[in-house]
Amino acid sequence: MSDIAGTTADLDVTLEKHRVELTGYCYRMLGSAFEAEDAVQDTMVRAWRSFEKFEGRSSVRSWLYRIATNVCLDMLNAGNRRARPMDLTAAAPLAQAALNPRPDNTWLEPIPDARVLPTVGDPAEAAVAKESVRLAFVAALQSLPPKQRAVLILREVLAWKASEVAELIDTSVASVNSALQRARATLAERPEDDTAVSDPLDEEQQKLLERYVAAFEGYDMAALTALLAEDAVMTMPPFDLWLRGTEDITGFMTTIGASCANSRLVPVNVNGTPGFAHYKPDPDNGGFAPWAIQVIEISEGRITGFHCFLDTPRWFPLFGMPLHLDD
């Protein structure tokens, strides 16, 4: 305990400096922004209550990760596995499009970068951290049994040694290596995430996003089609409907989604990729009302996916976005 003075304030500071990275860990484990923050808060409370028993044989950071892992494993015992719409159903052709909602705890949730990505000086390390919170990767993690999930995150994302992970989850190095091998094999069977976003965005990506904003706000479907990959995907949790291909996506936007014409998009940093807070016209109060947090996926100069999370009373406060925009 040599790294902590004896005061309550010192303990607060010591625990708080780990909050962001612990939230990132719990988010990868749980797939939910709100459950991750609950898990970290539970971790902090448990750490506070048991600090007198902390013997200092490991670092405070390792000790907190042990507590956080146990909290997450307890939460995952409920059996819920969060998913994206494409993990649950086949793509619907536009002619059969129907907006069927599913409960909130069905869905993988978005999260602001600032909540899960600690500031690091090494650009390569920062890029790896961003890749590890992308929607496709976190969705892939949800396909793993909970302990395999923890092992893969600790070993592959956080670069812990096998011996450190073994100590943390009370198992052998051989068991850790075996779990990691099985986890890798499972992930190898899933489609690859081809999202390729520079950090920071390069000039071509910046211009692509500027053209996307102009096309979306102008509701110019010809311009939007030119920006989308042919097999681009659109999802809209809490609805299980998802669409593939430019024709179905733009067809949806001009029919069922026509009320989004003349919207406004405000940039946000979400899941290690570009995103937008989407406001659509508010006919009752004037100006614009919140509608969705968009997560944008880019590959080879095209938009390959845009994922619209529609539960605005939850998402906009989480991202620090206002619940109304003036005209």
Tab-separated table of C-alpha atoms in Angstrom:
chain	number	residue	atom	x	y	z
A	1	MET	CA	0.000	0.000	0.000
A	2	SER	CA	3.009	2.235	-0.339
A	3	ASP	CA	1.440	4.030	-3.311
A	4	ILE	CA	-1.486	5.286	-1.220
A	5	ALA	CA	-1.458	7.679	1.689
A	6	GLY	CA	-3.801	7.059	4.548
A	7	THR	CA	-6.413	9.734	3.891
A	8	THR	CA	-9.852	9.283	2.417
A	9	ALA	CA	-9.078	11.910	-0.223
A	10	ASP	CA	-5.955	10.031	-1.325
A	11	LEU	CA	-7.937	6.822	-1.680
A	12	ASP	CA	-10.593	8.628	-3.714
A	13	VAL	CA	-7.964	9.996	-6.088
A	14	THR	CA	-6.253	6.611	-6.426
A	15	LEU	CA	-9.479	4.808	-7.280
A	16	GLU	CA	-10.801	7.531	-9.596
A	17	LYS	CA	-7.710	7.573	-11.806
A	18	HIS	CA	-8.633	4.056	-12.923
A	19	ARG	CA	-12.296	4.786	-13.667
A	20	VAL	CA	-12.058	5.324	-17.439
A	21	GLU	CA	-9.984	2.231	-18.181
A	22	LEU	CA	-12.182	0.118	-15.883
A	23	THR	CA	-15.273	1.415	-17.673
A	24	GLY	CA	-13.693	0.380	-20.979
A	25	TYR	CA	-12.999	-3.087	-19.602
A	26	CYS	CA	-16.512	-3.518	-18.195
A	27	TYR	CA	-18.052	-2.169	-21.418
A	28	ARG	CA	-16.208	-4.760	-23.485
A	29	MET	CA	-17.334	-7.445	-21.034
A	30	LEU	CA	-20.992	-6.376	-20.837
A	31	GLY	CA	-21.761	-4.607	-24.125
A	32	SER	CA	-23.750	-1.919	-22.284
A	33	ALA	CA	-22.688	1.624	-21.476
A	34	PHE	CA	-24.982	1.867	-18.471
A	35	GLU	CA	-24.224	-1.587	-17.093
A	36	ALA	CA	-20.505	-0.853	-17.473
A	37	GLU	CA	-20.832	2.323	-15.407
A	38	ASP	CA	-22.893	0.438	-12.807
A	39	ALA	CA	-20.235	-2.287	-12.681
A	40	VAL	CA	-17.453	0.246	-12.158
A	41	GLN	CA	-19.410	1.992	-9.429
A	42	ASP	CA	-19.958	-1.381	-7.727
A	43	THR	CA	-16.227	-2.055	-8.104
A	44	MET	CA	-15.362	1.243	-6.429
A	45	VAL	CA	-17.777	0.598	-3.567
A	46	ARG	CA	-16.369	-2.906	-3.008
A	47	ALA	CA	-12.832	-1.516	-3.120
A	48	TRP	CA	-13.728	1.126	-0.535
A	49	ARG	CA	-15.327	-1.410	1.784
A	50	SER	CA	-12.487	-3.929	1.575
A	51	PHE	CA	-9.514	-1.611	1.341
A	52	GLU	CA	-8.351	-2.365	4.870
A	53	LYS	CA	-7.941	-6.011	3.784
A	54	PHE	CA	-5.865	-5.066	0.718
A	55	GLU	CA	-2.417	-6.384	1.495
A	56	GLY	CA	-0.515	-4.721	-1.327
A	57	ARG	CA	0.818	-7.958	-2.825
A	58	SER	CA	-0.394	-6.732	-6.226
A	59	SER	CA	-0.845	-3.220	-7.582
A	60	VAL	CA	-4.053	-1.334	-6.844
A	61	ARG	CA	-4.793	-1.488	-10.580
A	62	SER	CA	-4.595	-5.298	-10.638
A	63	TRP	CA	-6.706	-5.490	-7.494
A	64	LEU	CA	-9.392	-3.270	-9.055
A	65	TYR	CA	-9.417	-5.375	-12.222
A	66	ARG	CA	-9.920	-8.493	-10.085
A	67	ILE	CA	-12.920	-6.887	-8.385
A	68	ALA	CA	-14.310	-5.575	-11.707
A	69	THR	CA	-13.943	-9.009	-13.317
A	70	ASN	CA	-15.898	-10.635	-10.490
A	71	VAL	CA	-18.601	-7.957	-10.719
A	72	CYS	CA	-18.938	-8.496	-14.487
A	73	LEU	CA	-18.995	-12.295	-14.185
A	74	ASP	CA	-21.741	-11.999	-11.575
A	75	MET	CA	-23.752	-9.748	-13.895
A	76	LEU	CA	-23.228	-12.117	-16.840
A	77	ASN	CA	-24.539	-15.061	-14.834
A	78	ALA	CA	-27.997	-13.741	-15.668
A	79	GLY	CA	-27.345	-15.161	-19.134
A	80	ASN	CA	-28.143	-12.084	-21.197
A	81	ARG	CA	-25.904	-11.612	-24.221
A	82	ARG	CA	-26.182	-8.310	-26.028
A	83	ALA	CA	-26.254	-8.293	-29.811
A	84	ARG	CA	-26.666	-6.236	-32.950
A	85	PRO	CA	-29.718	-6.686	-35.205
A	86	MET	CA	-27.649	-8.645	-37.752
A	87	ASP	CA	-26.693	-11.123	-35.026
A	88	LEU	CA	-30.372	-12.009	-34.505
A	89	THR	CA	-32.175	-11.875	-37.840
A	90	ALA	CA	-31.573	-11.842	-41.571
A	91	ALA	CA	-31.621	-8.566	-43.490
A	92	ALA	CA	-35.159	-7.593	-44.451
A	93	PRO	CA	-35.968	-6.512	-48.005
A	94	LEU	CA	-37.584	-3.099	-48.053
A	95	ALA	CA	-40.947	-4.533	-49.121
A	96	GLN	CA	-41.071	-6.522	-45.859
A	97	ALA	CA	-39.613	-3.861	-43.568
A	98	ALA	CA	-41.380	-3.736	-40.205
A	99	LEU	CA	-40.339	-1.854	-37.072
A	100	ASN	CA	-40.491	-4.477	-34.311
A	101	PRO	CA	-38.889	-3.287	-31.061
A	102	ARG	CA	-37.122	-5.618	-28.654
A	103	PRO	CA	-36.303	-4.944	-24.973
A	104	ASP	CA	-33.383	-2.613	-24.201
A	105	ASN	CA	-31.287	-5.422	-22.716
A	106	THR	CA	-31.262	-7.168	-26.114
A	107	TRP	CA	-28.978	-4.646	-27.709
A	108	LEU	CA	-25.308	-3.852	-27.803
A	109	GLU	CA	-25.115	-0.200	-26.793
A	110	PRO	CA	-22.990	2.707	-28.036
A	111	ILE	CA	-20.641	4.556	-25.692
A	112	PRO	CA	-18.776	7.909	-25.910
A	113	ASP	CA	-15.028	7.520	-26.476
A	114	ALA	CA	-14.263	9.749	-23.503
A	115	ARG	CA	-15.942	7.306	-21.114
A	116	VAL	CA	-13.833	4.298	-22.118
A	117	LEU	CA	-10.598	5.450	-23.784
A	118	PRO	CA	-7.933	6.788	-21.401
A	119	THR	CA	-5.586	9.424	-22.786
A	120	VAL	CA	-2.368	7.751	-23.929
A	121	GLY	CA	0.726	9.234	-25.530
A	122	ASP	CA	1.488	6.401	-27.946
A	123	PRO	CA	-0.559	6.764	-31.197
A	124	ALA	CA	-0.296	3.022	-31.900
A	125	GLU	CA	-1.636	2.200	-28.440
A	126	ALA	CA	-4.459	4.713	-28.887
A	127	ALA	CA	-5.400	3.147	-32.237
A	128	VAL	CA	-5.553	-0.350	-30.714
A	129	ALA	CA	-7.727	0.949	-27.879
A	130	LYS	CA	-10.154	2.515	-30.367
A	131	GLU	CA	-10.351	-0.672	-32.419
A	132	SER	CA	-11.170	-2.630	-29.267
A	133	VAL	CA	-14.379	-0.663	-28.593
A	134	ARG	CA	-15.778	-0.747	-32.122
A	135	LEU	CA	-19.274	-2.149	-32.310
A	136	ALA	CA	-18.278	-5.176	-34.403
A	137	PHE	CA	-15.480	-6.187	-32.016
A	138	VAL	CA	-17.572	-5.727	-28.873
A	139	ALA	CA	-20.375	-7.704	-30.534
A	140	ALA	CA	-17.897	-10.485	-31.307
A	141	LEU	CA	-16.807	-10.519	-27.653
A	142	GLN	CA	-20.433	-11.105	-26.639
A	143	SER	CA	-20.346	-14.435	-28.501
A	144	LEU	CA	-17.739	-15.768	-26.040
A	145	PRO	CA	-18.437	-17.426	-22.684
A	146	PRO	CA	-17.816	-14.881	-19.895
A	147	LYS	CA	-14.450	-16.217	-18.663
A	148	GLN	CA	-13.097	-16.573	-22.208
A	149	ARG	CA	-14.242	-13.019	-22.805
A	150	ALA	CA	-12.307	-11.786	-19.771
A	151	VAL	CA	-9.185	-13.707	-20.769
A	152	LEU	CA	-9.217	-12.416	-24.340
A	153	ILE	CA	-9.731	-8.791	-23.272
A	154	LEU	CA	-7.005	-8.957	-20.633
A	155	ARG	CA	-4.497	-10.733	-22.881
A	156	GLU	CA	-5.192	-9.305	-26.351
A	157	VAL	CA	-6.561	-5.820	-25.620
A	158	LEU	CA	-4.854	-4.873	-22.357
A	159	ALA	CA	-1.678	-6.921	-22.983
A	160	TRP	CA	-1.555	-8.616	-19.596
A	161	LYS	CA	0.768	-11.589	-19.182
A	162	ALA	CA	-0.778	-15.046	-18.931
A	163	SER	CA	0.568	-15.372	-15.393
A	164	GLU	CA	-1.100	-12.080	-14.389
A	165	VAL	CA	-4.434	-13.164	-15.822
A	166	ALA	CA	-4.158	-16.558	-14.126
A	167	GLU	CA	-3.627	-14.850	-10.781
A	168	LEU	CA	-6.468	-12.437	-11.375
A	169	ILE	CA	-9.093	-15.105	-12.138
A	170	ASP	CA	-7.663	-17.772	-9.790
A	171	THR	CA	-6.670	-20.333	-12.389
A	172	SER	CA	-3.558	-21.796	-14.009
A	173	VAL	CA	-1.479	-20.367	-16.841
A	174	ALA	CA	-2.361	-23.457	-18.891
A	175	SER	CA	-6.072	-22.763	-18.390
A	176	VAL	CA	-5.603	-19.135	-19.432
A	177	ASN	CA	-3.756	-20.160	-22.604
A	178	SER	CA	-6.419	-22.748	-23.401
A	179	ALA	CA	-9.235	-20.221	-22.897
A	180	LEU	CA	-7.427	-17.701	-25.098
A	181	GLN	CA	-6.970	-20.277	-27.853
A	182	ARG	CA	-10.677	-21.197	-27.792
A	183	ALA	CA	-11.695	-17.532	-27.782
A	184	ARG	CA	-9.487	-16.773	-30.783
A	185	ALA	CA	-10.942	-19.753	-32.654
A	186	THR	CA	-14.496	-18.541	-32.017
A	187	LEU	CA	-13.732	-15.005	-33.184
A	188	ALA	CA	-11.979	-16.323	-36.292
A	189	GLU	CA	-15.294	-17.854	-37.402
A	190	ARG	CA	-17.048	-14.478	-37.414
A	191	PRO	CA	-16.978	-12.035	-40.362
A	192	GLU	CA	-14.040	-9.655	-40.177
A	193	ASP	CA	-14.604	-6.045	-39.216
A	194	ASP	CA	-13.184	-4.097	-42.149
A	195	THR	CA	-13.755	-0.680	-40.584
A	196	ALA	CA	-10.656	1.368	-41.349
A	197	VAL	CA	-10.673	4.756	-39.638
A	198	SER	CA	-7.471	6.717	-39.186
A	199	ASP	CA	-6.676	8.335	-35.866
A	200	PRO	CA	-6.998	11.220	-36.376
A	201	LEU	CA	-9.158	11.053	-39.507
A	202	ASP	CA	-7.204	11.563	-42.706
A	203	GLU	CA	-8.221	14.175	-45.263
A	204	GLU	CA	-10.142	11.713	-47.433
A	205	GLN	CA	-12.180	10.464	-44.470
A	206	GLN	CA	-12.908	14.010	-43.320
A	207	LYS	CA	-14.191	14.922	-46.777
A	208	LEU	CA	-16.274	11.723	-46.938
A	209	LEU	CA	-17.971	12.640	-43.654
A	210	GLU	CA	-18.536	16.229	-44.809
A	211	ARG	CA	-20.223	14.894	-47.968
A	212	TYR	CA	-22.272	12.498	-45.836
A	213	VAL	CA	-23.526	15.340	-43.619
A	214	ALA	CA	-24.434	17.431	-46.672
A	215	ALA	CA	-26.237	14.490	-48.321
A	216	PHE	CA	-28.096	13.468	-45.164
A	217	GLU	CA	-29.131	16.954	-44.097
A	218	GLY	CA	-30.184	17.728	-47.679
A	219	TYR	CA	-31.850	14.307	-47.925
A	220	ASP	CA	-30.148	13.880	-51.305
A	221	MET	CA	-30.448	10.148	-51.967
A	222	ALA	CA	-28.351	10.251	-55.138
A	223	ALA	CA	-25.485	11.885	-53.245
A	224	LEU	CA	-25.904	9.472	-50.329
A	225	THR	CA	-25.860	6.459	-52.650
A	226	ALA	CA	-22.537	7.640	-54.060
A	227	LEU	CA	-21.038	7.566	-50.560
A	228	LEU	CA	-22.331	4.150	-49.476
A	229	ALA	CA	-20.678	0.836	-50.221
A	230	GLU	CA	-22.924	-1.417	-52.298
A	231	ASP	CA	-23.425	-3.788	-49.365
A	232	ALA	CA	-23.665	-1.056	-46.704
A	233	VAL	CA	-25.697	-1.898	-43.625
A	234	MET	CA	-28.172	0.212	-41.654
A	235	THR	CA	-29.454	-0.755	-38.194
A	236	MET	CA	-31.915	0.964	-35.859
A	237	PRO	CA	-32.036	-0.507	-32.330
A	238	PRO	CA	-34.391	-0.988	-30.484
A	239	PHE	CA	-35.952	-2.267	-33.735
A	240	ASP	CA	-34.657	-5.607	-34.981
A	241	LEU	CA	-35.005	-4.514	-38.611
A	242	TRP	CA	-31.768	-4.061	-40.511
A	243	LEU	CA	-31.186	-3.261	-44.149
A	244	ARG	CA	-28.387	-4.111	-46.569
A	245	GLY	CA	-27.604	-2.338	-49.820
A	246	THR	CA	-28.000	1.206	-51.076
A	247	GLU	CA	-31.365	0.649	-52.768
A	248	ASP	CA	-33.109	-0.666	-49.641
A	249	ILE	CA	-31.447	1.895	-47.367
A	250	THR	CA	-32.362	4.933	-49.450
A	251	GLY	CA	-35.784	3.425	-50.189
A	252	PHE	CA	-36.431	3.153	-46.449
A	253	MET	CA	-35.262	6.698	-45.837
A	254	THR	CA	-37.703	8.110	-48.400
A	255	THR	CA	-40.695	6.047	-47.188
A	256	ILE	CA	-40.881	4.854	-43.573
A	257	GLY	CA	-38.042	7.189	-42.569
A	258	ALA	CA	-39.196	10.217	-44.551
A	259	SER	CA	-39.735	12.320	-41.413
A	260	CYS	CA	-35.924	12.575	-41.117
A	261	ALA	CA	-35.752	14.951	-44.088
A	262	ASN	CA	-34.163	18.312	-43.210
A	263	SER	CA	-32.427	16.884	-40.142
A	264	ARG	CA	-29.272	18.196	-38.474
A	265	LEU	CA	-26.188	16.148	-37.597
A	266	VAL	CA	-23.789	17.150	-34.795
A	267	PRO	CA	-20.443	15.260	-34.579
A	268	VAL	CA	-19.756	12.940	-31.632
A	269	ASN	CA	-16.940	10.476	-30.923
A	270	VAL	CA	-18.480	7.063	-30.361
A	271	ASN	CA	-17.054	3.534	-30.131
A	272	GLY	CA	-13.727	4.575	-31.615
A	273	THR	CA	-15.360	5.734	-34.860
A	274	PRO	CA	-16.964	8.931	-36.165
A	275	GLY	CA	-20.571	9.495	-35.239
A	276	PHE	CA	-23.325	12.049	-35.081
A	277	ALA	CA	-26.124	13.150	-32.814
A	278	HIS	CA	-29.062	13.180	-35.218
A	279	TYR	CA	-31.776	15.788	-34.670
A	280	LYS	CA	-34.893	15.877	-36.833
A	281	PRO	CA	-37.370	18.751	-37.273
A	282	ASP	CA	-39.662	19.305	-34.289
A	283	PRO	CA	-43.047	20.375	-35.708
A	284	ASP	CA	-44.527	20.985	-32.245
A	285	ASN	CA	-41.856	23.193	-30.687
A	286	GLY	CA	-39.843	24.425	-33.646
A	287	GLY	CA	-36.147	23.767	-34.082
A	288	PHE	CA	-34.957	20.190	-33.860
A	289	ALA	CA	-35.634	17.274	-31.523
A	290	PRO	CA	-33.141	14.455	-30.776
A	291	TRP	CA	-33.698	11.325	-32.791
A	292	ALA	CA	-30.647	9.036	-32.810
A	293	ILE	CA	-26.969	8.582	-32.113
A	294	GLN	CA	-25.391	7.458	-35.371
A	295	VAL	CA	-22.255	5.312	-35.448
A	296	ILE	CA	-20.532	5.522	-38.839
A	297	GLU	CA	-18.303	2.749	-40.245
A	298	ILE	CA	-15.913	3.511	-43.107
A	299	SER	CA	-13.809	1.254	-45.332
A	300	GLU	CA	-11.954	1.921	-48.590
A	301	GLY	CA	-13.380	5.405	-49.008
A	302	ARG	CA	-17.021	4.383	-48.563
A	303	ILE	CA	-19.491	4.250	-45.683
A	304	THR	CA	-20.081	0.578	-44.967
A	305	GLY	CA	-22.453	0.957	-42.050
A	306	PHE	CA	-24.478	3.453	-40.118
A	307	HIS	CA	-26.081	2.328	-36.940
A	308	CYS	CA	-28.818	4.507	-35.477
A	309	PHE	CA	-29.534	4.124	-31.760
A	310	LEU	CA	-32.964	5.617	-31.231
A	311	ASP	CA	-33.452	5.656	-27.444
A	312	THR	CA	-32.775	9.379	-27.207
A	313	PRO	CA	-33.731	9.958	-23.523
A	314	ARG	CA	-30.837	7.632	-22.621
A	315	TRP	CA	-28.250	8.371	-25.304
A	316	PHE	CA	-28.274	12.154	-25.636
A	317	PRO	CA	-27.549	12.869	-21.940
A	318	LEU	CA	-24.855	10.152	-21.981
A	319	PHE	CA	-23.140	11.949	-24.876
A	320	GLY	CA	-23.638	15.376	-23.299
A	321	MET	CA	-25.938	16.471	-26.136
A	322	PRO	CA	-28.846	18.903	-25.642
A	323	LEU	CA	-32.425	17.648	-25.906
A	324	HIS	CA	-33.354	20.479	-28.290
A	325	LEU	CA	-31.619	22.436	-31.030
A	326	ASP	CA	-32.821	25.902	-32.020
A	327	ASP	CA	-33.567	26.520	-35.644
